[in-house]
mmCIF file of C-alpha atoms in Angstrom:
data_model
loop_
_atom_site.group_PDB
_atom_site.id
_atom_site.type_symbol
_atom_site.label_atom_id
_atom_site.label_comp_id
_atom_site.label_asym_id
_atom_site.label_seq_id
_atom_site.Cartn_x
_atom_site.Cartn_y
_atom_site.Cartn_z
ATOM 1 C CA MET A 27 23.415 14.373 78.920
ATOM 2 C CA SER A 28 19.669 14.575 79.167
ATOM 3 C CA LYS A 29 17.607 14.003 82.275
ATOM 4 C CA PHE A 30 16.611 10.662 80.708
ATOM 5 C CA THR A 31 20.142 9.246 80.309
ATOM 6 C CA GLU A 32 20.782 5.770 81.625
ATOM 7 C CA GLU A 33 24.298 5.019 82.900
ATOM 8 C CA ARG A 34 25.862 1.619 82.192
ATOM 9 C CA ILE A 35 26.997 -0.142 85.388
ATOM 10 C CA SER A 36 28.022 -3.505 83.966
ATOM 11 C CA GLY A 37 27.367 -5.709 81.007
ATOM 12 C CA GLU A 38 28.130 -8.816 79.043
ATOM 13 C CA VAL A 39 28.069 -10.042 75.480
ATOM 14 C CA VAL A 40 25.487 -12.833 75.431
ATOM 15 C CA TYR A 41 25.904 -13.929 71.820
ATOM 16 C CA VAL A 42 28.232 -13.169 68.894
ATOM 17 C CA GLY A 43 27.011 -14.163 65.454
ATOM 18 C CA ASN A 44 27.997 -13.436 61.869
ATOM 19 C CA PHE A 45 25.475 -10.627 61.611
ATOM 20 C CA PHE A 46 25.155 -9.048 65.067
ATOM 21 C CA GLU A 47 25.976 -9.273 68.775
ATOM 22 C CA LEU A 48 23.476 -9.555 71.630
ATOM 23 C CA HIS A 49 24.359 -7.615 74.799
ATOM 24 C CA ARG A 50 22.865 -7.521 78.284
ATOM 25 C CA ASP A 51 23.717 -4.553 80.511
ATOM 26 C CA VAL A 52 22.725 -3.334 83.946
ATOM 27 C CA VAL A 53 22.035 0.406 83.957
ATOM 28 C CA ARG A 54 21.346 3.097 86.525
ATOM 29 C CA LEU A 55 18.116 4.903 85.705
ATOM 30 C CA PRO A 56 17.620 8.656 86.171
ATOM 31 C CA ASP A 57 15.872 8.057 89.512
ATOM 32 C CA GLY A 58 18.848 6.023 90.825
ATOM 33 C CA SER A 59 17.257 2.586 90.506
ATOM 34 C CA GLN A 60 18.703 -0.160 88.312
ATOM 35 C CA ALA A 61 17.336 -2.082 85.338
ATOM 36 C CA ALA A 62 18.507 -4.606 82.758
ATOM 37 C CA ARG A 63 18.826 -3.697 79.080
ATOM 38 C CA GLU A 64 19.156 -6.265 76.302
ATOM 39 C CA TYR A 65 20.093 -4.978 72.869
ATOM 40 C CA VAL A 66 21.577 -5.865 69.522
ATOM 41 C CA ARG A 67 24.817 -4.329 68.258
ATOM 42 C CA HIS A 68 24.742 -4.209 64.460
ATOM 43 C CA PRO A 69 27.469 -2.992 62.068
ATOM 44 C CA GLY A 70 25.032 -0.785 60.141
ATOM 45 C CA ALA A 71 23.570 -1.094 56.690
ATOM 46 C CA VAL A 72 22.551 0.709 53.540
ATOM 47 C CA ALA A 73 19.411 0.555 51.406
ATOM 48 C CA ILE A 74 19.042 1.822 47.871
ATOM 49 C CA VAL A 75 16.114 3.304 45.956
ATOM 50 C CA ALA A 76 17.304 2.626 42.409
ATOM 51 C CA LEU A 77 15.355 4.426 39.675
ATOM 52 C CA THR A 78 15.467 3.634 35.980
ATOM 53 C CA ALA A 79 15.337 6.320 33.289
ATOM 54 C CA GLU A 80 11.723 5.247 32.657
ATOM 55 C CA GLY A 81 10.713 6.042 36.245
ATOM 56 C CA ARG A 82 10.635 2.472 37.514
ATOM 57 C CA VAL A 83 12.066 1.422 40.877
ATOM 58 C CA ILE A 84 14.164 -1.729 41.245
ATOM 59 C CA LEU A 85 12.727 -4.011 43.932
ATOM 60 C CA GLU A 86 13.468 -7.423 45.348
ATOM 61 C CA ARG A 87 11.252 -10.192 46.621
ATOM 62 C CA GLN A 88 12.867 -12.452 49.176
ATOM 63 C CA HIS A 89 11.915 -14.772 51.984
ATOM 64 C CA ARG A 90 12.502 -13.508 55.503
ATOM 65 C CA TYR A 91 12.814 -16.496 57.810
ATOM 66 C CA ALA A 92 12.039 -14.704 61.096
ATOM 67 C CA LEU A 93 8.564 -13.784 59.817
ATOM 68 C CA GLY A 94 8.098 -16.866 57.646
ATOM 69 C CA ARG A 95 7.088 -15.127 54.443
ATOM 70 C CA ASP A 96 8.266 -13.275 51.351
ATOM 71 C CA PHE A 97 8.673 -9.488 51.387
ATOM 72 C CA VAL A 98 9.082 -6.816 48.727
ATOM 73 C CA GLU A 99 12.062 -4.608 49.536
ATOM 74 C CA ILE A 100 14.548 -2.194 48.050
ATOM 75 C CA PRO A 101 18.097 -3.574 47.686
ATOM 76 C CA ALA A 102 20.061 -3.396 50.938
ATOM 77 C CA GLY A 103 22.996 -4.862 52.790
ATOM 78 C CA LYS A 104 25.230 -4.545 55.815
ATOM 79 C CA LEU A 105 28.443 -2.601 56.049
ATOM 80 C CA GLU A 106 31.697 -4.512 55.906
ATOM 81 C CA PRO A 107 34.440 -3.448 58.372
ATOM 82 C CA GLY A 108 36.089 -0.225 57.173
ATOM 83 C CA GLU A 109 33.765 0.148 54.187
ATOM 84 C CA ALA A 110 32.180 3.548 53.523
ATOM 85 C CA HIS A 111 28.389 3.691 53.256
ATOM 86 C CA LEU A 112 28.425 4.754 49.604
ATOM 87 C CA GLU A 113 30.817 1.944 48.677
ATOM 88 C CA THR A 114 28.545 -0.536 50.442
ATOM 89 C CA ALA A 115 25.559 0.849 48.533
ATOM 90 C CA LYS A 116 27.354 0.518 45.186
ATOM 91 C CA ARG A 117 28.518 -3.022 46.013
ATOM 92 C CA GLU A 118 25.126 -4.212 47.240
ATOM 93 C CA LEU A 119 23.189 -2.751 44.305
ATOM 94 C CA LEU A 120 25.481 -4.484 41.827
ATOM 95 C CA GLU A 121 25.681 -7.799 43.715
ATOM 96 C CA GLU A 122 21.948 -8.131 44.321
ATOM 97 C CA THR A 123 20.417 -6.588 41.197
ATOM 98 C CA GLY A 124 23.150 -6.441 38.585
ATOM 99 C CA TYR A 125 22.759 -2.659 38.260
ATOM 100 C CA ALA A 126 25.451 -0.011 38.554
ATOM 101 C CA ALA A 127 24.439 3.626 39.000
ATOM 102 C CA ALA A 128 26.098 6.778 37.670
ATOM 103 C CA GLU A 129 24.420 9.140 40.157
ATOM 104 C CA TRP A 130 24.104 8.744 43.926
ATOM 105 C CA THR A 131 22.255 10.969 46.400
ATOM 106 C CA ARG A 132 22.191 10.344 50.138
ATOM 107 C CA LEU A 133 18.595 10.441 51.388
ATOM 108 C CA GLY A 134 19.268 10.133 55.120
ATOM 109 C CA LEU A 135 19.785 7.806 58.063
ATOM 110 C CA ILE A 136 17.119 5.765 59.858
ATOM 111 C CA HIS A 137 17.238 3.793 63.085
ATOM 112 C CA ASN A 138 14.686 1.083 62.469
ATOM 113 C CA ALA A 139 14.536 -0.666 65.860
ATOM 114 C CA ILE A 140 15.554 1.830 68.553
ATOM 115 C CA GLY A 141 14.003 -0.155 71.381
ATOM 116 C CA TYR A 142 16.459 -3.035 71.041
ATOM 117 C CA SER A 143 19.123 -2.314 68.415
ATOM 118 C CA ASP A 144 21.755 0.266 67.499
ATOM 119 C CA GLU A 145 21.363 -0.496 63.774
ATOM 120 C CA GLY A 146 21.450 2.509 61.485
ATOM 121 C CA ILE A 147 20.498 2.203 57.821
ATOM 122 C CA GLU A 148 21.730 4.891 55.452
ATOM 123 C CA LEU A 149 19.329 5.368 52.545
ATOM 124 C CA TRP A 150 20.540 6.237 49.045
ATOM 125 C CA LEU A 151 18.902 7.246 45.787
ATOM 126 C CA ALA A 152 20.617 5.740 42.713
ATOM 127 C CA SER A 153 19.957 6.755 39.115
ATOM 128 C CA GLY A 154 21.646 6.565 35.751
ATOM 129 C CA LEU A 155 21.388 2.790 35.950
ATOM 130 C CA GLU A 156 23.360 0.449 33.719
ATOM 131 C CA LYS A 157 22.530 -3.274 33.653
ATOM 132 C CA ARG A 158 25.449 -5.584 34.360
ATOM 133 C CA GLU A 159 25.574 -8.984 36.055
ATOM 134 C CA ALA A 160 24.290 -9.768 39.550
ATOM 135 C CA LYS A 161 26.539 -11.784 41.881
ATOM 136 C CA LEU A 162 24.442 -12.949 44.792
ATOM 137 C CA ASP A 163 26.155 -14.095 47.975
ATOM 138 C CA ASP A 164 26.140 -17.819 48.705
ATOM 139 C CA GLY A 165 22.801 -18.725 50.265
ATOM 140 C CA GLU A 166 21.113 -15.559 48.982
ATOM 141 C CA PHE A 167 17.965 -16.101 46.930
ATOM 142 C CA LEU A 168 15.837 -13.272 45.607
ATOM 143 C CA GLU A 169 13.811 -12.099 42.643
ATOM 144 C CA VAL A 170 14.646 -8.708 41.127
ATOM 145 C CA PHE A 171 11.896 -6.778 39.356
ATOM 146 C CA ALA A 172 10.937 -3.207 38.477
ATOM 147 C CA LEU A 173 7.671 -1.377 39.092
ATOM 148 C CA PRO A 174 6.518 2.105 38.163
ATOM 149 C CA PHE A 175 7.604 4.325 41.057
ATOM 150 C CA ASP A 176 4.047 5.492 41.779
ATOM 151 C CA GLU A 177 2.846 1.874 42.001
ATOM 152 C CA ALA A 178 5.580 1.005 44.524
ATOM 153 C CA LEU A 179 4.729 4.162 46.482
ATOM 154 C CA ALA A 180 1.053 3.115 46.570
ATOM 155 C CA MET A 181 2.085 -0.345 47.836
ATOM 156 C CA ALA A 182 4.048 1.320 50.649
ATOM 157 C CA ALA A 183 1.113 3.581 51.478
ATOM 158 C CA ASP A 184 -1.506 0.820 51.626
ATOM 159 C CA GLY A 185 0.546 -1.829 53.461
ATOM 160 C CA ARG A 186 1.385 -4.229 50.643
ATOM 161 C CA ILE A 187 4.978 -3.216 51.318
ATOM 162 C CA SER A 188 5.574 -3.337 55.082
ATOM 163 C CA ASP A 189 9.380 -3.271 55.282
ATOM 164 C CA VAL A 190 10.307 -0.054 57.080
ATOM 165 C CA LYS A 191 13.490 0.753 55.123
ATOM 166 C CA THR A 192 11.587 0.344 51.864
ATOM 167 C CA ILE A 193 8.660 2.492 52.968
ATOM 168 C CA ILE A 194 10.869 5.313 54.203
ATOM 169 C CA GLY A 195 13.205 5.036 51.216
ATOM 170 C CA LEU A 196 10.327 5.330 48.762
ATOM 171 C CA PHE A 197 8.734 8.276 50.573
ATOM 172 C CA TRP A 198 12.047 10.120 50.937
ATOM 173 C CA ALA A 199 12.884 9.474 47.271
ATOM 174 C CA ASN A 200 9.447 10.788 46.331
ATOM 175 C CA ARG A 201 10.315 14.081 48.070
ATOM 176 C CA ARG A 202 13.308 14.397 45.714
ATOM 177 C CA ARG A 203 11.319 13.792 42.524
#
């Protein structure tokens, strides 16, 4: 334990949804005082940088309701109970884009919202792509397209892509090129 550790005294689940749970805890701070902590428990997710043989990256454009606009992102999805990260990555890539990959490389793990969530997103690099058929979930609407990798990287660098998992995925994949 570090000198910054906060000890849970009590807590409650405030909300349980299909995607996450909202918790509120009372904690003892390192100086002995107490404070409230509200946070999201999330099952975890994966995100995939899928590269074609021609050096293009598969991207998606979809509307994100919370921010009220469309975003460009790499394919991603949440873990199902008992499902391994790589299996989730393979399932999500195929469902969302219609691509299957022959080669998979784990890029790393990010925690995208550490101030209020325990969500971890495992990033994967997929190559050796074969086009099959996409099978979007009910209520899922997105456009799949491919860009030259360097163009997508420039979009991440200049702010046209602002999604954190996509930015980090592209930069980590670039390290591997």
